[in-house]
Amino acid sequence: PQGSEEAKAFVHAVLKRSMPQMKDEAIQDMLTRKALVLEYYPKKKTKQKRKKVKGFTAKQRRELRLFEIEPEQQRYAIFLPLHELWKQYIRDLCHGLRPDAQPHMIQSKLLKADLHGAIVTVTKSKCPSYVGITGIILQEFKHVFKIITKEDKLKVVPKHNNVFSLETDGFISYIYGSKFLLRASERSAKKFKLKGTIDL
């Protein structure tokens, strides 16, 4: 470690070299006041533009078959735990589904709820072949539900012109598919009217 005199001489030499135009008296005066401001010009940092991460297009998703369920996975028993999770989710959403709960409150919650994992039944349809189809909703799109039945068959059921029933802890709710033509993400933010025309 340097002594105080050596340190003082070192600082004086640095200042003399850095500011050759200044006289020794001026440098000594700066050291006496013990206030020294060195000029510093920081380098301007160039801001790197963040690249926006683009998702897949609809065509790319189809080509990659992202939403397709493999045939060996199309088994009703595999998705029963999903249904149990969905029931717990609905109970938490509706604060327990108590017997004294108001039906319109539960209905309004179900309208915006995620239906993946729910067991639904087609109760009315303009196409008689759809009536009676019961199963777990695996995928919900804007215009269709993909449902796995107890017979391990994957059914694609359109929402339009179909009425679905949904039972949760004894509470039966009806979904009028023609009024439900929305993606799940859009439906969660939509305000539904309590009254309206009910038709297929």
Short mmCIF file of N, CA, C and O in Angstrom, two decimals, residues 78-167:
data_model
loop_
_atom_site.label_atom_id
_atom_site.label_comp_id
_atom_site.label_asym_id
_atom_site.label_seq_id
_atom_site.Cartn_x
_atom_site.Cartn_y
_atom_site.Cartn_z
N ILE A 78 -59.59 -42.11 -20.25
CA ILE A 78 -58.42 -41.24 -20.09
C ILE A 78 -58.84 -39.86 -19.61
O ILE A 78 -58.11 -39.21 -18.84
N PHE A 79 -60.03 -39.41 -20.04
CA PHE A 79 -60.45 -38.03 -19.77
C PHE A 79 -61.39 -37.89 -18.57
O PHE A 79 -61.83 -36.78 -18.27
N LEU A 80 -61.67 -39.00 -17.87
CA LEU A 80 -62.49 -38.90 -16.66
C LEU A 80 -61.83 -38.05 -15.57
O LEU A 80 -62.51 -37.26 -14.91
N PRO A 81 -60.49 -38.17 -15.35
CA PRO A 81 -59.87 -37.26 -14.37
C PRO A 81 -60.01 -35.79 -14.76
O PRO A 81 -60.14 -34.92 -13.88
N LEU A 82 -60.02 -35.50 -16.07
CA LEU A 82 -60.24 -34.12 -16.52
C LEU A 82 -61.64 -33.64 -16.11
O LEU A 82 -61.82 -32.50 -15.69
N HIS A 83 -62.61 -34.53 -16.22
CA HIS A 83 -63.98 -34.18 -15.81
C HIS A 83 -64.05 -33.90 -14.31
O HIS A 83 -64.74 -32.97 -13.88
N GLU A 84 -63.33 -34.71 -13.50
CA GLU A 84 -63.32 -34.48 -12.06
C GLU A 84 -62.70 -33.12 -11.72
O GLU A 84 -63.18 -32.41 -10.84
N LEU A 85 -61.65 -32.78 -12.45
CA LEU A 85 -61.02 -31.45 -12.25
C LEU A 85 -61.99 -30.34 -12.64
O LEU A 85 -62.06 -29.30 -11.97
N TRP A 86 -62.74 -30.56 -13.72
CA TRP A 86 -63.70 -29.55 -14.18
C TRP A 86 -64.80 -29.35 -13.14
O TRP A 86 -65.21 -28.21 -12.86
N LYS A 87 -65.27 -30.44 -12.54
CA LYS A 87 -66.33 -30.33 -11.52
C LYS A 87 -65.83 -29.51 -10.32
O LYS A 87 -66.56 -28.68 -9.78
N GLN A 88 -64.58 -29.76 -9.91
CA GLN A 88 -64.03 -29.00 -8.80
C GLN A 88 -63.88 -27.53 -9.17
O GLN A 88 -64.13 -26.63 -8.35
N TYR A 89 -63.49 -27.28 -10.42
CA TYR A 89 -63.34 -25.90 -10.92
C TYR A 89 -64.69 -25.16 -10.88
O TYR A 89 -64.76 -24.01 -10.45
N ILE A 90 -65.76 -25.84 -11.29
CA ILE A 90 -67.09 -25.22 -11.30
C ILE A 90 -67.58 -24.99 -9.87
O ILE A 90 -68.18 -23.95 -9.57
N ARG A 91 -67.31 -25.94 -8.97
CA ARG A 91 -67.71 -25.74 -7.57
C ARG A 91 -67.03 -24.51 -6.98
O ARG A 91 -67.64 -23.73 -6.26
N ASP A 92 -65.74 -24.37 -7.27
CA ASP A 92 -65.01 -23.20 -6.76
C ASP A 92 -65.52 -21.91 -7.41
O ASP A 92 -65.63 -20.88 -6.74
N LEU A 93 -65.83 -21.99 -8.70
CA LEU A 93 -66.31 -20.81 -9.43
C LEU A 93 -67.66 -20.34 -8.91
O LEU A 93 -67.92 -19.15 -8.81
N CYS A 94 -68.53 -21.31 -8.58
CA CYS A 94 -69.90 -20.98 -8.14
C CYS A 94 -70.05 -21.04 -6.63
O CYS A 94 -71.17 -21.15 -6.12
N HIS A 95 -68.92 -21.03 -5.90
CA HIS A 95 -68.93 -21.00 -4.44
C HIS A 95 -69.68 -22.19 -3.84
O HIS A 95 -70.48 -22.04 -2.92
N GLY A 96 -69.42 -23.37 -4.40
CA GLY A 96 -69.93 -24.60 -3.78
C GLY A 96 -71.20 -25.18 -4.35
O GLY A 96 -71.60 -26.28 -3.99
N LEU A 97 -71.89 -24.46 -5.25
CA LEU A 97 -73.16 -24.94 -5.82
C LEU A 97 -74.13 -25.39 -4.72
O LEU A 97 -74.65 -26.49 -4.73
N ARG A 98 -74.34 -24.52 -3.75
CA ARG A 98 -75.24 -24.84 -2.63
C ARG A 98 -76.69 -24.90 -3.12
O ARG A 98 -77.05 -24.24 -4.10
N PRO A 99 -77.55 -25.66 -2.43
CA PRO A 99 -78.96 -25.76 -2.83
C PRO A 99 -79.69 -24.41 -2.85
O PRO A 99 -80.63 -24.21 -3.61
N ASP A 100 -79.25 -23.49 -1.98
CA ASP A 100 -79.92 -22.18 -1.91
C ASP A 100 -79.34 -21.17 -2.90
O ASP A 100 -79.72 -20.00 -2.89
N ALA A 101 -78.40 -21.62 -3.75
CA ALA A 101 -77.79 -20.70 -4.73
C ALA A 101 -78.82 -20.27 -5.76
O ALA A 101 -79.71 -21.05 -6.15
N GLN A 102 -78.74 -19.06 -6.21
CA GLN A 102 -79.69 -18.54 -7.19
C GLN A 102 -79.33 -19.07 -8.58
O GLN A 102 -78.18 -18.93 -9.02
N PRO A 103 -80.31 -19.67 -9.27
CA PRO A 103 -80.02 -20.29 -10.58
C PRO A 103 -79.42 -19.32 -11.60
O PRO A 103 -78.52 -19.69 -12.35
N HIS A 104 -79.91 -18.07 -11.63
CA HIS A 104 -79.40 -17.14 -12.65
C HIS A 104 -77.94 -16.77 -12.39
O HIS A 104 -77.19 -16.48 -13.33
N MET A 105 -77.53 -16.82 -11.09
CA MET A 105 -76.12 -16.54 -10.78
C MET A 105 -75.23 -17.67 -11.30
O MET A 105 -74.18 -17.42 -11.92
N ILE A 106 -75.67 -18.91 -11.08
CA ILE A 106 -74.90 -20.07 -11.57
C ILE A 106 -74.88 -20.07 -13.09
O ILE A 106 -73.85 -20.34 -13.71
N GLN A 107 -76.02 -19.75 -13.69
CA GLN A 107 -76.12 -19.73 -15.15
C GLN A 107 -75.14 -18.70 -15.74
O GLN A 107 -74.45 -18.97 -16.72
N SER A 108 -75.08 -17.52 -15.12
CA SER A 108 -74.18 -16.48 -15.64
C SER A 108 -72.72 -16.89 -15.50
O SER A 108 -71.89 -16.56 -16.35
N LYS A 109 -72.40 -17.64 -14.44
CA LYS A 109 -71.02 -18.14 -14.26
C LYS A 109 -70.70 -19.19 -15.31
O LYS A 109 -69.61 -19.20 -15.90
N LEU A 110 -71.65 -20.08 -15.57
CA LEU A 110 -71.42 -21.17 -16.53
C LEU A 110 -71.27 -20.64 -17.96
O LEU A 110 -70.56 -21.22 -18.77
N LEU A 111 -71.96 -19.53 -18.26
CA LEU A 111 -71.87 -18.96 -19.60
C LEU A 111 -70.44 -18.53 -19.95
O LEU A 111 -70.05 -18.57 -21.11
N LYS A 112 -69.69 -18.13 -18.93
CA LYS A 112 -68.33 -17.65 -19.17
C LYS A 112 -67.27 -18.67 -18.76
O LYS A 112 -66.08 -18.43 -18.93
N ALA A 113 -67.70 -19.80 -18.23
CA ALA A 113 -66.75 -20.80 -17.72
C ALA A 113 -66.10 -21.58 -18.86
O ALA A 113 -66.62 -21.66 -19.97
N ASP A 114 -64.96 -22.15 -18.54
CA ASP A 114 -64.26 -23.04 -19.48
C ASP A 114 -64.98 -24.38 -19.46
O ASP A 114 -65.18 -24.98 -18.39
N LEU A 115 -65.38 -24.88 -20.60
CA LEU A 115 -66.17 -26.12 -20.66
C LEU A 115 -65.33 -27.35 -20.99
O LEU A 115 -65.88 -28.44 -21.11
N HIS A 116 -64.02 -27.20 -21.14
CA HIS A 116 -63.19 -28.37 -21.42
C HIS A 116 -63.22 -29.31 -20.21
O HIS A 116 -62.79 -28.92 -19.11
N GLY A 117 -63.74 -30.51 -20.40
CA GLY A 117 -63.86 -31.47 -19.31
C GLY A 117 -65.30 -31.67 -18.85
O GLY A 117 -65.58 -32.59 -18.09
N ALA A 118 -66.22 -30.82 -19.31
CA ALA A 118 -67.63 -30.96 -18.92
C ALA A 118 -68.30 -32.10 -19.69
O ALA A 118 -67.96 -32.38 -20.84
N ILE A 119 -69.23 -32.78 -19.04
CA ILE A 119 -70.04 -33.80 -19.72
C ILE A 119 -71.32 -33.13 -20.19
O ILE A 119 -72.09 -32.58 -19.39
N VAL A 120 -71.57 -33.18 -21.49
CA VAL A 120 -72.76 -32.55 -22.07
C VAL A 120 -73.54 -33.60 -22.87
O VAL A 120 -73.00 -34.61 -23.31
N THR A 121 -74.83 -33.29 -23.04
CA THR A 121 -75.72 -34.14 -23.83
C THR A 121 -76.46 -33.27 -24.82
O THR A 121 -76.94 -32.19 -24.46
N VAL A 122 -76.56 -33.73 -26.05
CA VAL A 122 -77.36 -33.01 -27.05
C VAL A 122 -78.82 -33.38 -26.81
O VAL A 122 -79.22 -34.53 -27.00
N THR A 123 -79.63 -32.40 -26.37
CA THR A 123 -81.04 -32.67 -26.05
C THR A 123 -81.98 -32.34 -27.20
O THR A 123 -83.01 -32.97 -27.36
N LYS A 124 -81.63 -31.32 -27.98
CA LYS A 124 -82.45 -30.94 -29.13
C LYS A 124 -81.55 -30.63 -30.30
O LYS A 124 -80.45 -30.11 -30.13
N SER A 125 -82.03 -30.95 -31.48
CA SER A 125 -81.24 -30.65 -32.67
C SER A 125 -82.13 -30.68 -33.89
O SER A 125 -83.10 -31.44 -33.95
N LYS A 126 -81.80 -29.85 -34.88
CA LYS A 126 -82.50 -29.91 -36.15
C LYS A 126 -82.08 -31.12 -36.95
O LYS A 126 -82.73 -31.50 -37.92
N CYS A 127 -80.94 -31.71 -36.55
CA CYS A 127 -80.49 -32.96 -37.17
C CYS A 127 -80.68 -34.08 -36.15
O CYS A 127 -79.92 -34.15 -35.16
N PRO A 128 -81.67 -34.95 -36.33
CA PRO A 128 -82.00 -35.96 -35.30
C PRO A 128 -80.84 -36.88 -34.92
O PRO A 128 -80.82 -37.42 -33.81
N SER A 129 -79.87 -37.05 -35.81
CA SER A 129 -78.77 -37.97 -35.51
C SER A 129 -77.87 -37.46 -34.38
O SER A 129 -77.14 -38.25 -33.76
N TYR A 130 -77.92 -36.17 -34.08
CA TYR A 130 -77.11 -35.62 -33.00
C TYR A 130 -77.76 -35.80 -31.63
O TYR A 130 -77.07 -35.80 -30.61
N VAL A 131 -79.09 -35.93 -31.59
CA VAL A 131 -79.81 -36.01 -30.32
C VAL A 131 -79.38 -37.26 -29.55
O VAL A 131 -79.32 -38.36 -30.09
N GLY A 132 -79.05 -37.06 -28.28
CA GLY A 132 -78.65 -38.18 -27.42
C GLY A 132 -77.15 -38.37 -27.28
O GLY A 132 -76.70 -39.16 -26.44
N ILE A 133 -76.37 -37.67 -28.09
CA ILE A 133 -74.91 -37.78 -27.96
C ILE A 133 -74.47 -37.20 -26.62
O ILE A 133 -74.80 -36.08 -26.28
N THR A 134 -73.77 -38.03 -25.84
CA THR A 134 -73.30 -37.62 -24.51
C THR A 134 -71.81 -37.90 -24.41
O THR A 134 -71.34 -38.97 -24.85
N GLY A 135 -71.09 -36.97 -23.85
CA GLY A 135 -69.66 -37.21 -23.67
C GLY A 135 -68.96 -36.02 -23.05
O GLY A 135 -69.58 -35.02 -22.69
N ILE A 136 -67.65 -36.15 -22.92
CA ILE A 136 -66.82 -35.12 -22.32
C ILE A 136 -66.31 -34.19 -23.42
O ILE A 136 -65.81 -34.65 -24.45
N ILE A 137 -66.44 -32.88 -23.19
CA ILE A 137 -65.92 -31.91 -24.16
C ILE A 137 -64.40 -31.90 -24.07
O ILE A 137 -63.82 -31.61 -23.03
N LEU A 138 -63.76 -32.25 -25.17
CA LEU A 138 -62.30 -32.23 -25.23
C LEU A 138 -61.78 -30.92 -25.81
O LEU A 138 -60.75 -30.41 -25.39
N GLN A 139 -62.49 -30.41 -26.81
CA GLN A 139 -62.07 -29.17 -27.45
C GLN A 139 -63.29 -28.34 -27.80
O GLN A 139 -64.30 -28.88 -28.24
N GLU A 140 -63.17 -27.04 -27.58
CA GLU A 140 -64.24 -26.13 -27.97
C GLU A 140 -63.69 -25.14 -28.98
O GLU A 140 -62.69 -24.47 -28.72
N PHE A 141 -64.31 -25.09 -30.13
CA PHE A 141 -63.96 -24.12 -31.16
C PHE A 141 -65.13 -23.15 -31.32
O PHE A 141 -66.13 -23.24 -30.62
N LYS A 142 -64.98 -22.23 -32.24
CA LYS A 142 -66.01 -21.21 -32.41
C LYS A 142 -67.35 -21.83 -32.82
O LYS A 142 -68.40 -21.43 -32.33
N HIS A 143 -67.30 -22.83 -33.69
CA HIS A 143 -68.55 -23.37 -34.24
C HIS A 143 -68.85 -24.80 -33.82
O HIS A 143 -69.95 -25.29 -34.08
N VAL A 144 -67.89 -25.50 -33.21
CA VAL A 144 -68.12 -26.91 -32.88
C VAL A 144 -67.57 -27.27 -31.50
O VAL A 144 -66.70 -26.59 -30.96
N PHE A 145 -68.11 -28.35 -30.95
CA PHE A 145 -67.55 -29.04 -29.79
C PHE A 145 -66.99 -30.37 -30.28
O PHE A 145 -67.61 -31.05 -31.09
N LYS A 146 -65.82 -30.75 -29.77
CA LYS A 146 -65.32 -32.11 -29.98
C LYS A 146 -65.57 -32.88 -28.69
O LYS A 146 -65.07 -32.51 -27.63
N ILE A 147 -66.35 -33.95 -28.81
CA ILE A 147 -66.83 -34.69 -27.64
C ILE A 147 -66.38 -36.14 -27.74
O ILE A 147 -66.52 -36.77 -28.80
N ILE A 148 -65.86 -36.69 -26.64
CA ILE A 148 -65.52 -38.11 -26.58
C ILE A 148 -66.65 -38.83 -25.84
O ILE A 148 -67.01 -38.45 -24.74
N THR A 149 -67.23 -39.84 -26.47
CA THR A 149 -68.36 -40.56 -25.88
C THR A 149 -67.87 -41.76 -25.08
O THR A 149 -66.70 -42.14 -25.13
N LYS A 150 -68.79 -42.38 -24.34
CA LYS A 150 -68.44 -43.56 -23.54
C LYS A 150 -68.03 -44.73 -24.42
O LYS A 150 -67.37 -45.67 -23.96
N GLU A 151 -68.43 -44.68 -25.69
CA GLU A 151 -68.05 -45.74 -26.64
C GLU A 151 -66.68 -45.47 -27.26
O GLU A 151 -66.30 -46.12 -28.24
N ASP A 152 -65.94 -44.50 -26.70
CA ASP A 152 -64.60 -44.13 -27.18
C ASP A 152 -64.62 -43.63 -28.62
O ASP A 152 -63.72 -43.91 -29.42
N LYS A 153 -65.68 -42.89 -28.96
CA LYS A 153 -65.78 -42.29 -30.29
C LYS A 153 -65.70 -40.79 -30.16
O LYS A 153 -66.37 -40.19 -29.31
N LEU A 154 -64.87 -40.18 -31.01
CA LEU A 154 -64.73 -38.72 -31.00
C LEU A 154 -65.74 -38.13 -31.97
O LEU A 154 -65.68 -38.36 -33.17
N LYS A 155 -66.68 -37.36 -31.41
CA LYS A 155 -67.74 -36.76 -32.22
C LYS A 155 -67.49 -35.26 -32.36
O LYS A 155 -67.14 -34.58 -31.38
N VAL A 156 -67.67 -34.76 -33.56
CA VAL A 156 -67.60 -33.31 -33.81
C VAL A 156 -69.04 -32.83 -33.96
O VAL A 156 -69.71 -33.15 -34.94
N VAL A 157 -69.52 -32.09 -32.97
CA VAL A 157 -70.92 -31.66 -32.94
C VAL A 157 -70.97 -30.15 -33.13
O VAL A 157 -70.37 -29.40 -32.35
N PRO A 158 -71.67 -29.68 -34.16
CA PRO A 158 -71.77 -28.21 -34.36
C PRO A 158 -72.61 -27.58 -33.26
O PRO A 158 -73.54 -28.18 -32.73
N LYS A 159 -72.30 -26.35 -32.94
CA LYS A 159 -73.08 -25.62 -31.94
C LYS A 159 -74.39 -25.13 -32.54
O LYS A 159 -75.44 -25.14 -31.88
N HIS A 160 -74.33 -24.69 -33.80
CA HIS A 160 -75.50 -24.11 -34.45
C HIS A 160 -76.63 -25.13 -34.57
O HIS A 160 -76.41 -26.29 -34.93
N ASN A 161 -77.84 -24.70 -34.22
CA ASN A 161 -79.05 -25.52 -34.32
C ASN A 161 -79.03 -26.71 -33.36
O ASN A 161 -79.73 -27.70 -33.58
N ASN A 162 -78.25 -26.63 -32.29
CA ASN A 162 -78.24 -27.69 -31.27
C ASN A 162 -78.40 -27.09 -29.89
O ASN A 162 -77.93 -25.98 -29.61
N VAL A 163 -79.09 -27.85 -29.00
CA VAL A 163 -79.22 -27.47 -27.60
C VAL A 163 -78.54 -28.55 -26.76
O VAL A 163 -78.79 -29.73 -26.93
N PHE A 164 -77.66 -28.11 -25.86
CA PHE A 164 -76.89 -29.03 -25.02
C PHE A 164 -77.33 -28.88 -23.57
O PHE A 164 -77.61 -27.77 -23.11
N SER A 165 -77.38 -29.99 -22.85
CA SER A 165 -77.64 -29.92 -21.41
C SER A 165 -76.37 -30.28 -20.67
O SER A 165 -75.59 -31.13 -21.11
N LEU A 166 -76.19 -29.63 -19.54
CA LEU A 166 -74.98 -29.79 -18.74
C LEU A 166 -75.40 -29.93 -17.29
O LEU A 166 -76.08 -29.05 -16.75
N GLU A 167 -75.05 -31.04 -16.64
CA GLU A 167 -75.48 -31.31 -15.26
C GLU A 167 -74.28 -31.22 -14.32
O GLU A 167 -73.24 -31.83 -14.57
#
